[in-house]
mmCIF file of C-alpha atoms and ligand atoms in Angstrom:
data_model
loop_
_atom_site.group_PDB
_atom_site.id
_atom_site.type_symbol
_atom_site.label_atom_id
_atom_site.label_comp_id
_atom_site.label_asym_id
_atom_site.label_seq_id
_atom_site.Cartn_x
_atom_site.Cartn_y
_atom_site.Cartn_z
ATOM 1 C CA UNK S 8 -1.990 -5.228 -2.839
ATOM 2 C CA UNK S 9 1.893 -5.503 -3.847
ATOM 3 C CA UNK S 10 4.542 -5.986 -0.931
ATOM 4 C CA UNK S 11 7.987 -5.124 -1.143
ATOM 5 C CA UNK S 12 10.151 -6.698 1.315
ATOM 6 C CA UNK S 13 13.230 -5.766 2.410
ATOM 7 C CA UNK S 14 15.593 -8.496 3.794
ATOM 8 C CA UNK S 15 19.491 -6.433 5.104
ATOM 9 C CA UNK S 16 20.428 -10.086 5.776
ATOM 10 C CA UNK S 17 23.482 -9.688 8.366
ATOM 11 C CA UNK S 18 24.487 -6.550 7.418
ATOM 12 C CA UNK S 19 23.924 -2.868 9.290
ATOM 13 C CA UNK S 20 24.807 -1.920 12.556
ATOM 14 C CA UNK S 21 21.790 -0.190 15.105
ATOM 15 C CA UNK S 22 22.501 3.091 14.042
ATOM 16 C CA UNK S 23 22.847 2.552 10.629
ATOM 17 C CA UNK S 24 20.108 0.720 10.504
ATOM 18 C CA UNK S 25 17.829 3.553 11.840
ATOM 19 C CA UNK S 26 19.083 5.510 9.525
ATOM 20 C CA UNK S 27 18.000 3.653 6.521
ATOM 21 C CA UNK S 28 14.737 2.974 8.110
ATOM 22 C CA UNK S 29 14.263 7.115 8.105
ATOM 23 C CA UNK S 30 15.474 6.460 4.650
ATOM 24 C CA UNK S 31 12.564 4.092 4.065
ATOM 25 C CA UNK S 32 10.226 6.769 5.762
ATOM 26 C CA UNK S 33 11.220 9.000 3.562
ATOM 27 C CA UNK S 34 10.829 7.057 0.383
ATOM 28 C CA UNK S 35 6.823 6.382 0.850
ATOM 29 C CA UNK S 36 6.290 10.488 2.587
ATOM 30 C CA UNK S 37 3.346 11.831 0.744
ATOM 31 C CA UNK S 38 2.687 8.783 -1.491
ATOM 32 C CA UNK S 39 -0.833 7.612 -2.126
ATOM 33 C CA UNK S 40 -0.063 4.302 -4.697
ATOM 34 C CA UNK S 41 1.855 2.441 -2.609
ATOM 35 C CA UNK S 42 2.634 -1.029 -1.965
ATOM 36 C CA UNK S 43 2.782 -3.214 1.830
ATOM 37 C CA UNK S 44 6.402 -2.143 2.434
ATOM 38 C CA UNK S 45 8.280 -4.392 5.130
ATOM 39 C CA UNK S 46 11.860 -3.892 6.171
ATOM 40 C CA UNK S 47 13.683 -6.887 7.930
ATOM 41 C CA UNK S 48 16.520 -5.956 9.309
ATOM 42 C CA UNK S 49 18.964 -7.599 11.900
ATOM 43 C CA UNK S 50 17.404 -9.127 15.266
ATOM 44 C CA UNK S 51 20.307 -6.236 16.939
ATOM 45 C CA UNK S 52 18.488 -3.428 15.688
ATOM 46 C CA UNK S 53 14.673 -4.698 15.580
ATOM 47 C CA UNK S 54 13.674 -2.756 18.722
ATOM 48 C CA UNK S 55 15.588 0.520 17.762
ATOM 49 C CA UNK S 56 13.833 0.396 14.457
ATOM 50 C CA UNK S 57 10.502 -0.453 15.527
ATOM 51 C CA UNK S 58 11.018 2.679 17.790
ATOM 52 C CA UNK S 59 11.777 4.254 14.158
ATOM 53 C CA UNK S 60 9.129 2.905 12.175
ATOM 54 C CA UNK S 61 6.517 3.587 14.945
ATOM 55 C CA UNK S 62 4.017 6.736 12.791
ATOM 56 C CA UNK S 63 5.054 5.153 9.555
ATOM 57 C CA UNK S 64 2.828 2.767 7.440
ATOM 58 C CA UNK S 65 6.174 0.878 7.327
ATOM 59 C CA UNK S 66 6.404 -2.319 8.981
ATOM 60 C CA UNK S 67 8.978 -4.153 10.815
ATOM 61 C CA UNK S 68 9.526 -7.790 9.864
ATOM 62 C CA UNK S 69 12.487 -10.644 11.419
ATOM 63 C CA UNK S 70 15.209 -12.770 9.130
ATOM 64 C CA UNK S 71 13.597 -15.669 10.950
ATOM 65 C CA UNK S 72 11.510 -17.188 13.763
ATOM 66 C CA UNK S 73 12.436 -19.403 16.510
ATOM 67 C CA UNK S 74 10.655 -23.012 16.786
ATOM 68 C CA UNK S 75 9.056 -22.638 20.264
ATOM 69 C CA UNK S 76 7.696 -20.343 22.134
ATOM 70 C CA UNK S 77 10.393 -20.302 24.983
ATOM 71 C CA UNK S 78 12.978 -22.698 26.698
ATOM 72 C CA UNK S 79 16.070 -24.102 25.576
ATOM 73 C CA UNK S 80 16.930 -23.188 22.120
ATOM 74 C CA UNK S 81 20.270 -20.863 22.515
ATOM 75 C CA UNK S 82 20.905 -18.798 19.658
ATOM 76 C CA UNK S 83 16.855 -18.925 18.525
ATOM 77 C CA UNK S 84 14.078 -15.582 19.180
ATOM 78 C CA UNK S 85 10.508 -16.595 19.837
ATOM 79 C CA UNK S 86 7.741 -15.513 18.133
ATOM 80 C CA UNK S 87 6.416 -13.833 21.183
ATOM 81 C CA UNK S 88 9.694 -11.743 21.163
ATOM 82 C CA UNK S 89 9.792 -10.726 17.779
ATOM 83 C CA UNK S 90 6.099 -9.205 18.637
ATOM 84 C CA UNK S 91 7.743 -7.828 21.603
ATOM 85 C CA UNK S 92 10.097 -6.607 19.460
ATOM 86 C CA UNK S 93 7.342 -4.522 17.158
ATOM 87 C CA UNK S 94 7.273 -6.814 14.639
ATOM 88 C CA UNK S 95 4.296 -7.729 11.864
ATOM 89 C CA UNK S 96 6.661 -10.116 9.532
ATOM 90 C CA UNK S 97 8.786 -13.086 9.818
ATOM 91 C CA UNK S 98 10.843 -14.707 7.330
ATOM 92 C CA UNK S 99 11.084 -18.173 7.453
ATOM 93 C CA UNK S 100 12.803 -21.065 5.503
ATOM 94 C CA UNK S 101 15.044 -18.531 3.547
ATOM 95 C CA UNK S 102 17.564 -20.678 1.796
ATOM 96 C CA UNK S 103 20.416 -19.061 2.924
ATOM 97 C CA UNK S 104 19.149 -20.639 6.758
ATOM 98 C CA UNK S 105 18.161 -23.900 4.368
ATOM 99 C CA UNK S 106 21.893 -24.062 2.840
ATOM 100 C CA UNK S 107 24.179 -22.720 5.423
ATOM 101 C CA UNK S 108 22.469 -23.580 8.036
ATOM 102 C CA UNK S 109 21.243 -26.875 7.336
ATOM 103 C CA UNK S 110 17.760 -25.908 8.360
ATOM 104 C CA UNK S 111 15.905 -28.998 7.098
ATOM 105 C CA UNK S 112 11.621 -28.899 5.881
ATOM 106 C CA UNK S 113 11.193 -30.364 9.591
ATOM 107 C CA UNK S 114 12.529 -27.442 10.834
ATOM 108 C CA UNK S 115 11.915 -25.133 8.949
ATOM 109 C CA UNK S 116 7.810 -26.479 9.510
ATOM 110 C CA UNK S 117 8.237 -26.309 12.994
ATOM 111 C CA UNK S 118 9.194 -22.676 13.007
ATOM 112 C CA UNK S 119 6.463 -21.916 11.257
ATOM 113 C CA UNK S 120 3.794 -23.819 13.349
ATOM 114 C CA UNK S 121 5.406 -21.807 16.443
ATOM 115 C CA UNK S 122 4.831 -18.477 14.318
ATOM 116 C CA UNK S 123 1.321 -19.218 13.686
ATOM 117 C CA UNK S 124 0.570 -19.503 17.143
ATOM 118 C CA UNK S 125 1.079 -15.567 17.193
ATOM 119 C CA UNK S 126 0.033 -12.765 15.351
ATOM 120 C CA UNK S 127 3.740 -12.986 13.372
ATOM 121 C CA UNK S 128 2.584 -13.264 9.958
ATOM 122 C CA UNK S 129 5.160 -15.821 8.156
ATOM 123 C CA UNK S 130 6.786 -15.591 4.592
ATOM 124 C CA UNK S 131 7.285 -18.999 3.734
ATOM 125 C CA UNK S 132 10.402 -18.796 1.403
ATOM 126 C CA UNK S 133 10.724 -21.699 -1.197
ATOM 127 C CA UNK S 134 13.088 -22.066 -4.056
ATOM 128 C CA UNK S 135 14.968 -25.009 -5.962
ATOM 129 C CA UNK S 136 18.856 -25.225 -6.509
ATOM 130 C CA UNK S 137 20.164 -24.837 -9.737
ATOM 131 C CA UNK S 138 20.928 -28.502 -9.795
ATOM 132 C CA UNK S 139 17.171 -29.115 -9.516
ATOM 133 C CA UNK S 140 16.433 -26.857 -12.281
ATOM 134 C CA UNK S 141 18.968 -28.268 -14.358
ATOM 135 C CA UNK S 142 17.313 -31.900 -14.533
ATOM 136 C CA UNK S 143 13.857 -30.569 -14.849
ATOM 137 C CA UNK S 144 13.037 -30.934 -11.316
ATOM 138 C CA UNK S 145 12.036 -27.520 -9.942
ATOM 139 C CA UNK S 146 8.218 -28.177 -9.264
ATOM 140 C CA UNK S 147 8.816 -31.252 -7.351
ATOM 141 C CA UNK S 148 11.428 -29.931 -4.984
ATOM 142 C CA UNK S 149 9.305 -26.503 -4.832
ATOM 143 C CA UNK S 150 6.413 -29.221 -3.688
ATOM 144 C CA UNK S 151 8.497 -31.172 -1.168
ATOM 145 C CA UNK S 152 9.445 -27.967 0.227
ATOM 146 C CA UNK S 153 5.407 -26.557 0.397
ATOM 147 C CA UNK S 154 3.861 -30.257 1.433
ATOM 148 C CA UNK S 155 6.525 -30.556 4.482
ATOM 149 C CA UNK S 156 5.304 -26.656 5.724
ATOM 150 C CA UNK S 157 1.696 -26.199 5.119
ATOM 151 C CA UNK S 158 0.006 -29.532 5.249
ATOM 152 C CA UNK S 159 -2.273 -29.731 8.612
ATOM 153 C CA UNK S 160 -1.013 -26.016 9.808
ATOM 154 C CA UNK S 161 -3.527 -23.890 11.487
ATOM 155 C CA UNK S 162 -3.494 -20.921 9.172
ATOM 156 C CA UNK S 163 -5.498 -18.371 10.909
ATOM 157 C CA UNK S 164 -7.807 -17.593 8.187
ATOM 158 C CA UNK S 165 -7.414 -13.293 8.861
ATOM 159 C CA UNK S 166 -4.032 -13.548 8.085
ATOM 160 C CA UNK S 167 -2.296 -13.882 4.202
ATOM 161 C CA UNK S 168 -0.799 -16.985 3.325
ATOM 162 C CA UNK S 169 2.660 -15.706 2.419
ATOM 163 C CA UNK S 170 5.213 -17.463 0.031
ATOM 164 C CA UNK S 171 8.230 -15.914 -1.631
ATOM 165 C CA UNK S 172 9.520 -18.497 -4.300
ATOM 166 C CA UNK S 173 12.856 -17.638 -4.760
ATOM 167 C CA UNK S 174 15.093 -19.916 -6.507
ATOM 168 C CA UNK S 175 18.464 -20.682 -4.698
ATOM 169 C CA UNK S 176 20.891 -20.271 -8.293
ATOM 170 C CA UNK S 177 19.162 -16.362 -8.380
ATOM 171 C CA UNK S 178 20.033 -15.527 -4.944
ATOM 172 C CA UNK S 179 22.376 -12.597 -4.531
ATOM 173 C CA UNK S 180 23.967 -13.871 -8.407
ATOM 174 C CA UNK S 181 22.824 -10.967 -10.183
ATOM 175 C CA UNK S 182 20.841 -13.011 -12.196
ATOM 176 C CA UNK S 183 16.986 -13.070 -11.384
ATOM 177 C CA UNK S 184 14.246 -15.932 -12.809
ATOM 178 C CA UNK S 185 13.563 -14.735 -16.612
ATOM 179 C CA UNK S 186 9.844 -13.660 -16.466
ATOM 180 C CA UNK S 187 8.761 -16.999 -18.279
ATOM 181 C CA UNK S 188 9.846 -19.081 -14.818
ATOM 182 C CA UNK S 189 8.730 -16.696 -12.427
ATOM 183 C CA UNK S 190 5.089 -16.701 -14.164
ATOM 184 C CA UNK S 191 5.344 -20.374 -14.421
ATOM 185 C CA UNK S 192 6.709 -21.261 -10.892
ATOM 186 C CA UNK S 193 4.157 -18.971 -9.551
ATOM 187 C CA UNK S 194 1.347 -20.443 -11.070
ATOM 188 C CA UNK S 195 2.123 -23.620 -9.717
ATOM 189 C CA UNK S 196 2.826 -22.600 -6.152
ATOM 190 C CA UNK S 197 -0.737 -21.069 -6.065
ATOM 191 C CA UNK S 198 -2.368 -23.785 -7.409
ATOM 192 C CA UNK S 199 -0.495 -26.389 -5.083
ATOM 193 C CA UNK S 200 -0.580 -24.424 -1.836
ATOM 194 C CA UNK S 201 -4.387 -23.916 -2.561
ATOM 195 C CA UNK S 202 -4.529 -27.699 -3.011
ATOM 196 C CA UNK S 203 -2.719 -28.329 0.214
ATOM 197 C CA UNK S 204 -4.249 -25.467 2.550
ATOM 198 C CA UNK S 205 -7.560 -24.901 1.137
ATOM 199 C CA UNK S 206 -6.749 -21.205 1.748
ATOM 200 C CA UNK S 207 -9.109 -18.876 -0.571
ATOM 201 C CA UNK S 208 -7.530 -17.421 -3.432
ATOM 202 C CA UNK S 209 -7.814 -14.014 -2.724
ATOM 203 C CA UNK S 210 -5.307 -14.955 1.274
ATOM 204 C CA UNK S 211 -2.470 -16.374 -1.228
ATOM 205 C CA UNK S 212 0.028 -13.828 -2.066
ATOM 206 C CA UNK S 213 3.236 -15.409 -3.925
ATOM 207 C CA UNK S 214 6.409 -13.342 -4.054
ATOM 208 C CA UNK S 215 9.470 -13.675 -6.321
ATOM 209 C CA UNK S 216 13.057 -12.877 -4.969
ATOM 210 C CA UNK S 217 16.345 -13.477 -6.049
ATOM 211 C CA UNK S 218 18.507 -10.146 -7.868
ATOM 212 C CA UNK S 219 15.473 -8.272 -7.922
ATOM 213 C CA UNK S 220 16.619 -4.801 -9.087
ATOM 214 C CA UNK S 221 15.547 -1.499 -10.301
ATOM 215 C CA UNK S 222 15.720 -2.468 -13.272
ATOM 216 C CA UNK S 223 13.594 -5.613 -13.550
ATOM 217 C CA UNK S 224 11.183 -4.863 -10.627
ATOM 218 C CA UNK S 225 8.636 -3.531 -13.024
ATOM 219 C CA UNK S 226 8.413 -5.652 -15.698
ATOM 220 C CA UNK S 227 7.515 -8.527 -12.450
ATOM 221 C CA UNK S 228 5.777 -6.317 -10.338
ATOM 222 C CA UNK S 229 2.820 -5.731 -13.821
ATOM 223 C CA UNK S 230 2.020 -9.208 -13.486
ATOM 224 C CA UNK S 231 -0.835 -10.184 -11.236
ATOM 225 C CA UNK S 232 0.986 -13.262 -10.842
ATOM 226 C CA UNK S 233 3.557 -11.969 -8.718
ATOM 227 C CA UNK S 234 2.040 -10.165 -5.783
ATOM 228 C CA UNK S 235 5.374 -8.693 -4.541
ATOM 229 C CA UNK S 236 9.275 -9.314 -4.310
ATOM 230 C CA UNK S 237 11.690 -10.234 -1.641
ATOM 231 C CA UNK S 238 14.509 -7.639 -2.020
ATOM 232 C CA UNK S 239 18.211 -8.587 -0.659
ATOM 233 C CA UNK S 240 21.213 -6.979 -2.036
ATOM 234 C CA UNK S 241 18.944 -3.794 -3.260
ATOM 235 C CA UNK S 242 17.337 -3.461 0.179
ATOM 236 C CA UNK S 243 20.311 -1.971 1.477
ATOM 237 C CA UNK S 244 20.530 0.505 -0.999
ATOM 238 C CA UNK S 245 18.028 3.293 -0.432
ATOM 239 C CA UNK S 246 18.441 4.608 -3.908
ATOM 240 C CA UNK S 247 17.306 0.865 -5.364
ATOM 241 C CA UNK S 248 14.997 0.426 -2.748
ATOM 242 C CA UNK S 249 13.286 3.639 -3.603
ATOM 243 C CA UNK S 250 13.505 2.638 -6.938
ATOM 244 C CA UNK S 251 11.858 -0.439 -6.257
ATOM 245 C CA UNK S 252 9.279 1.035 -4.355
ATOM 246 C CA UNK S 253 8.198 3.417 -6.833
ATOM 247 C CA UNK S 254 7.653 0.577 -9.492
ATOM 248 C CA UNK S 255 4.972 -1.309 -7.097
ATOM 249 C CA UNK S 256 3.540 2.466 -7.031
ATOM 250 C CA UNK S 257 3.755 2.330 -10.550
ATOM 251 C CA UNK S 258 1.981 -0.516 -11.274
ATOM 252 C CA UNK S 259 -0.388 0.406 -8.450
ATOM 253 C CA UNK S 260 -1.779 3.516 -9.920
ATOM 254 C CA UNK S 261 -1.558 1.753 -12.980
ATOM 255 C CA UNK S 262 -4.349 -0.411 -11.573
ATOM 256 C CA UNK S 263 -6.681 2.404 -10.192
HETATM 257 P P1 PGA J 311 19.048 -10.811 -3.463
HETATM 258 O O1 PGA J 311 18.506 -11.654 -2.210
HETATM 259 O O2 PGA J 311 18.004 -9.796 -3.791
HETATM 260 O O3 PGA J 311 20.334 -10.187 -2.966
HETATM 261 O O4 PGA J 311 19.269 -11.766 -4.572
HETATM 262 C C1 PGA J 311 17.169 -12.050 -2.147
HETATM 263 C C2 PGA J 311 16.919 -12.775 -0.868
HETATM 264 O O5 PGA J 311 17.848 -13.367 -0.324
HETATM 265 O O6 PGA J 311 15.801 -12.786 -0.355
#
């Protein structure tokens, strides 16, 4: 199974963003070959689009996932209201909450401890600054970043471990991970989440994001290292996003 996930970020307005989830609707009509396709758009228009989404194989996802399950935490949604919300997803640790935000591994860890006490199924995003990468020292802030989340979590063993590795420099920069990273930065976040979780092989799904595009999806989506991608910028587009789509389909019938 691929997954393409769609992350609008803090853009889109209600209406607009029913629109482009009829869009989405639209895009996998009729299709057979086709990927886990999750849309995340802004905590505004959840409800409206879950309302949307509701006789589609589509599902709803959140940009993030508040660290308790209710109380005092102004500004934060609970798990329990995201699923009261209609949604299946939550992102969590993306780097823009890492960076702007100042969400730290504690934090980000403790948002996703609150998610697993739900049926929200996390996407654990990762990803090194280009700083890191310039000295050589991706994998070990990749494994700071996996160690702080996963170790002694309750990963309910139904659900798929979810990662998207998505390196900080080829966020939104219009220039993705060559394929030669992405294979090797996946390979290693399998093997060390596996070491750290104990989660069977066939749970962990690793995803790559940063620029992903219509016209690289493909040639990342072939590999069976990459078991999806985490789409910004093109998410909003529902001519890339199609685009995008079709690829995973691509590569899916490919497979049959
Ligand atoms: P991008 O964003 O596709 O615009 O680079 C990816 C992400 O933030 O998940």
């Amino acid at each position: 199974m691929k997954y393409i996930i769609g992350n609008w970020k803090m853009n889109l307005g209600i209406r607009e963003s029913v629109a482009l989830a009829r869009g989405v609707i639209r895009v996998l009509r009729g299709k057979e070959a086709t990927p886990e396709v999750v849309i995340c758009p802004p905590f505004t228009a959840l409800s409206e689009v879950s309302k949307t989404l509701a006789r589609s194989r589509i599902k709803l996802g959140a940009q993030n996932c508040g660290p308790g399950k209710s109380g005092a935490f102004t500004g934060e949604i609970s798990p329990n209201m995201l699923l009261d919300a209609g949604c299946t997803y939550a992102v969590i640790g993306h780097s823009e909450r890492r960076h702007f935000f100042g969400e730290s591994n504690q934090i980000v860890r403790e948002r996703l401890t609150a998610t697993l006490k739900t049926k929200i199924i996390p996407v654990l995003c990762v990803g090194e600054p280009q700083s890191e990468r310039n000295t050589g020292n991706e994998e070990n802030y990749v494994i700071d970043q996996l160690k702080s989340a996963l170790e002694n979590q309750d990963w309910p063993k139904r659900q798929p471990l979810l990662i998207a590795y998505e390196p900080v420099w080829a966020i939104g920069s219009k220039e993705s991970a060559t394929i030669a990273q992405i294979l090797a930065m996946h390979t290693f976040v399998r093997l060390m989440t596996k070491k750290i979780t104990g989660f069977p092989d066939q749970g962990i799904k690793i995803l790559y994001g940063g620029s992903v595009t219509p016209d690289n999806a493909y040639e990342f989506l072939r590999e069976s290292e990459v078991d999806g991608v985490l789409v910004g910028g093109a998410s909003i587009s529902i001519r890339k996003f199609e685009a995008i789509v079709q690829s995973a389909g691509d590569v899916i019938s490919a497979q049959i």
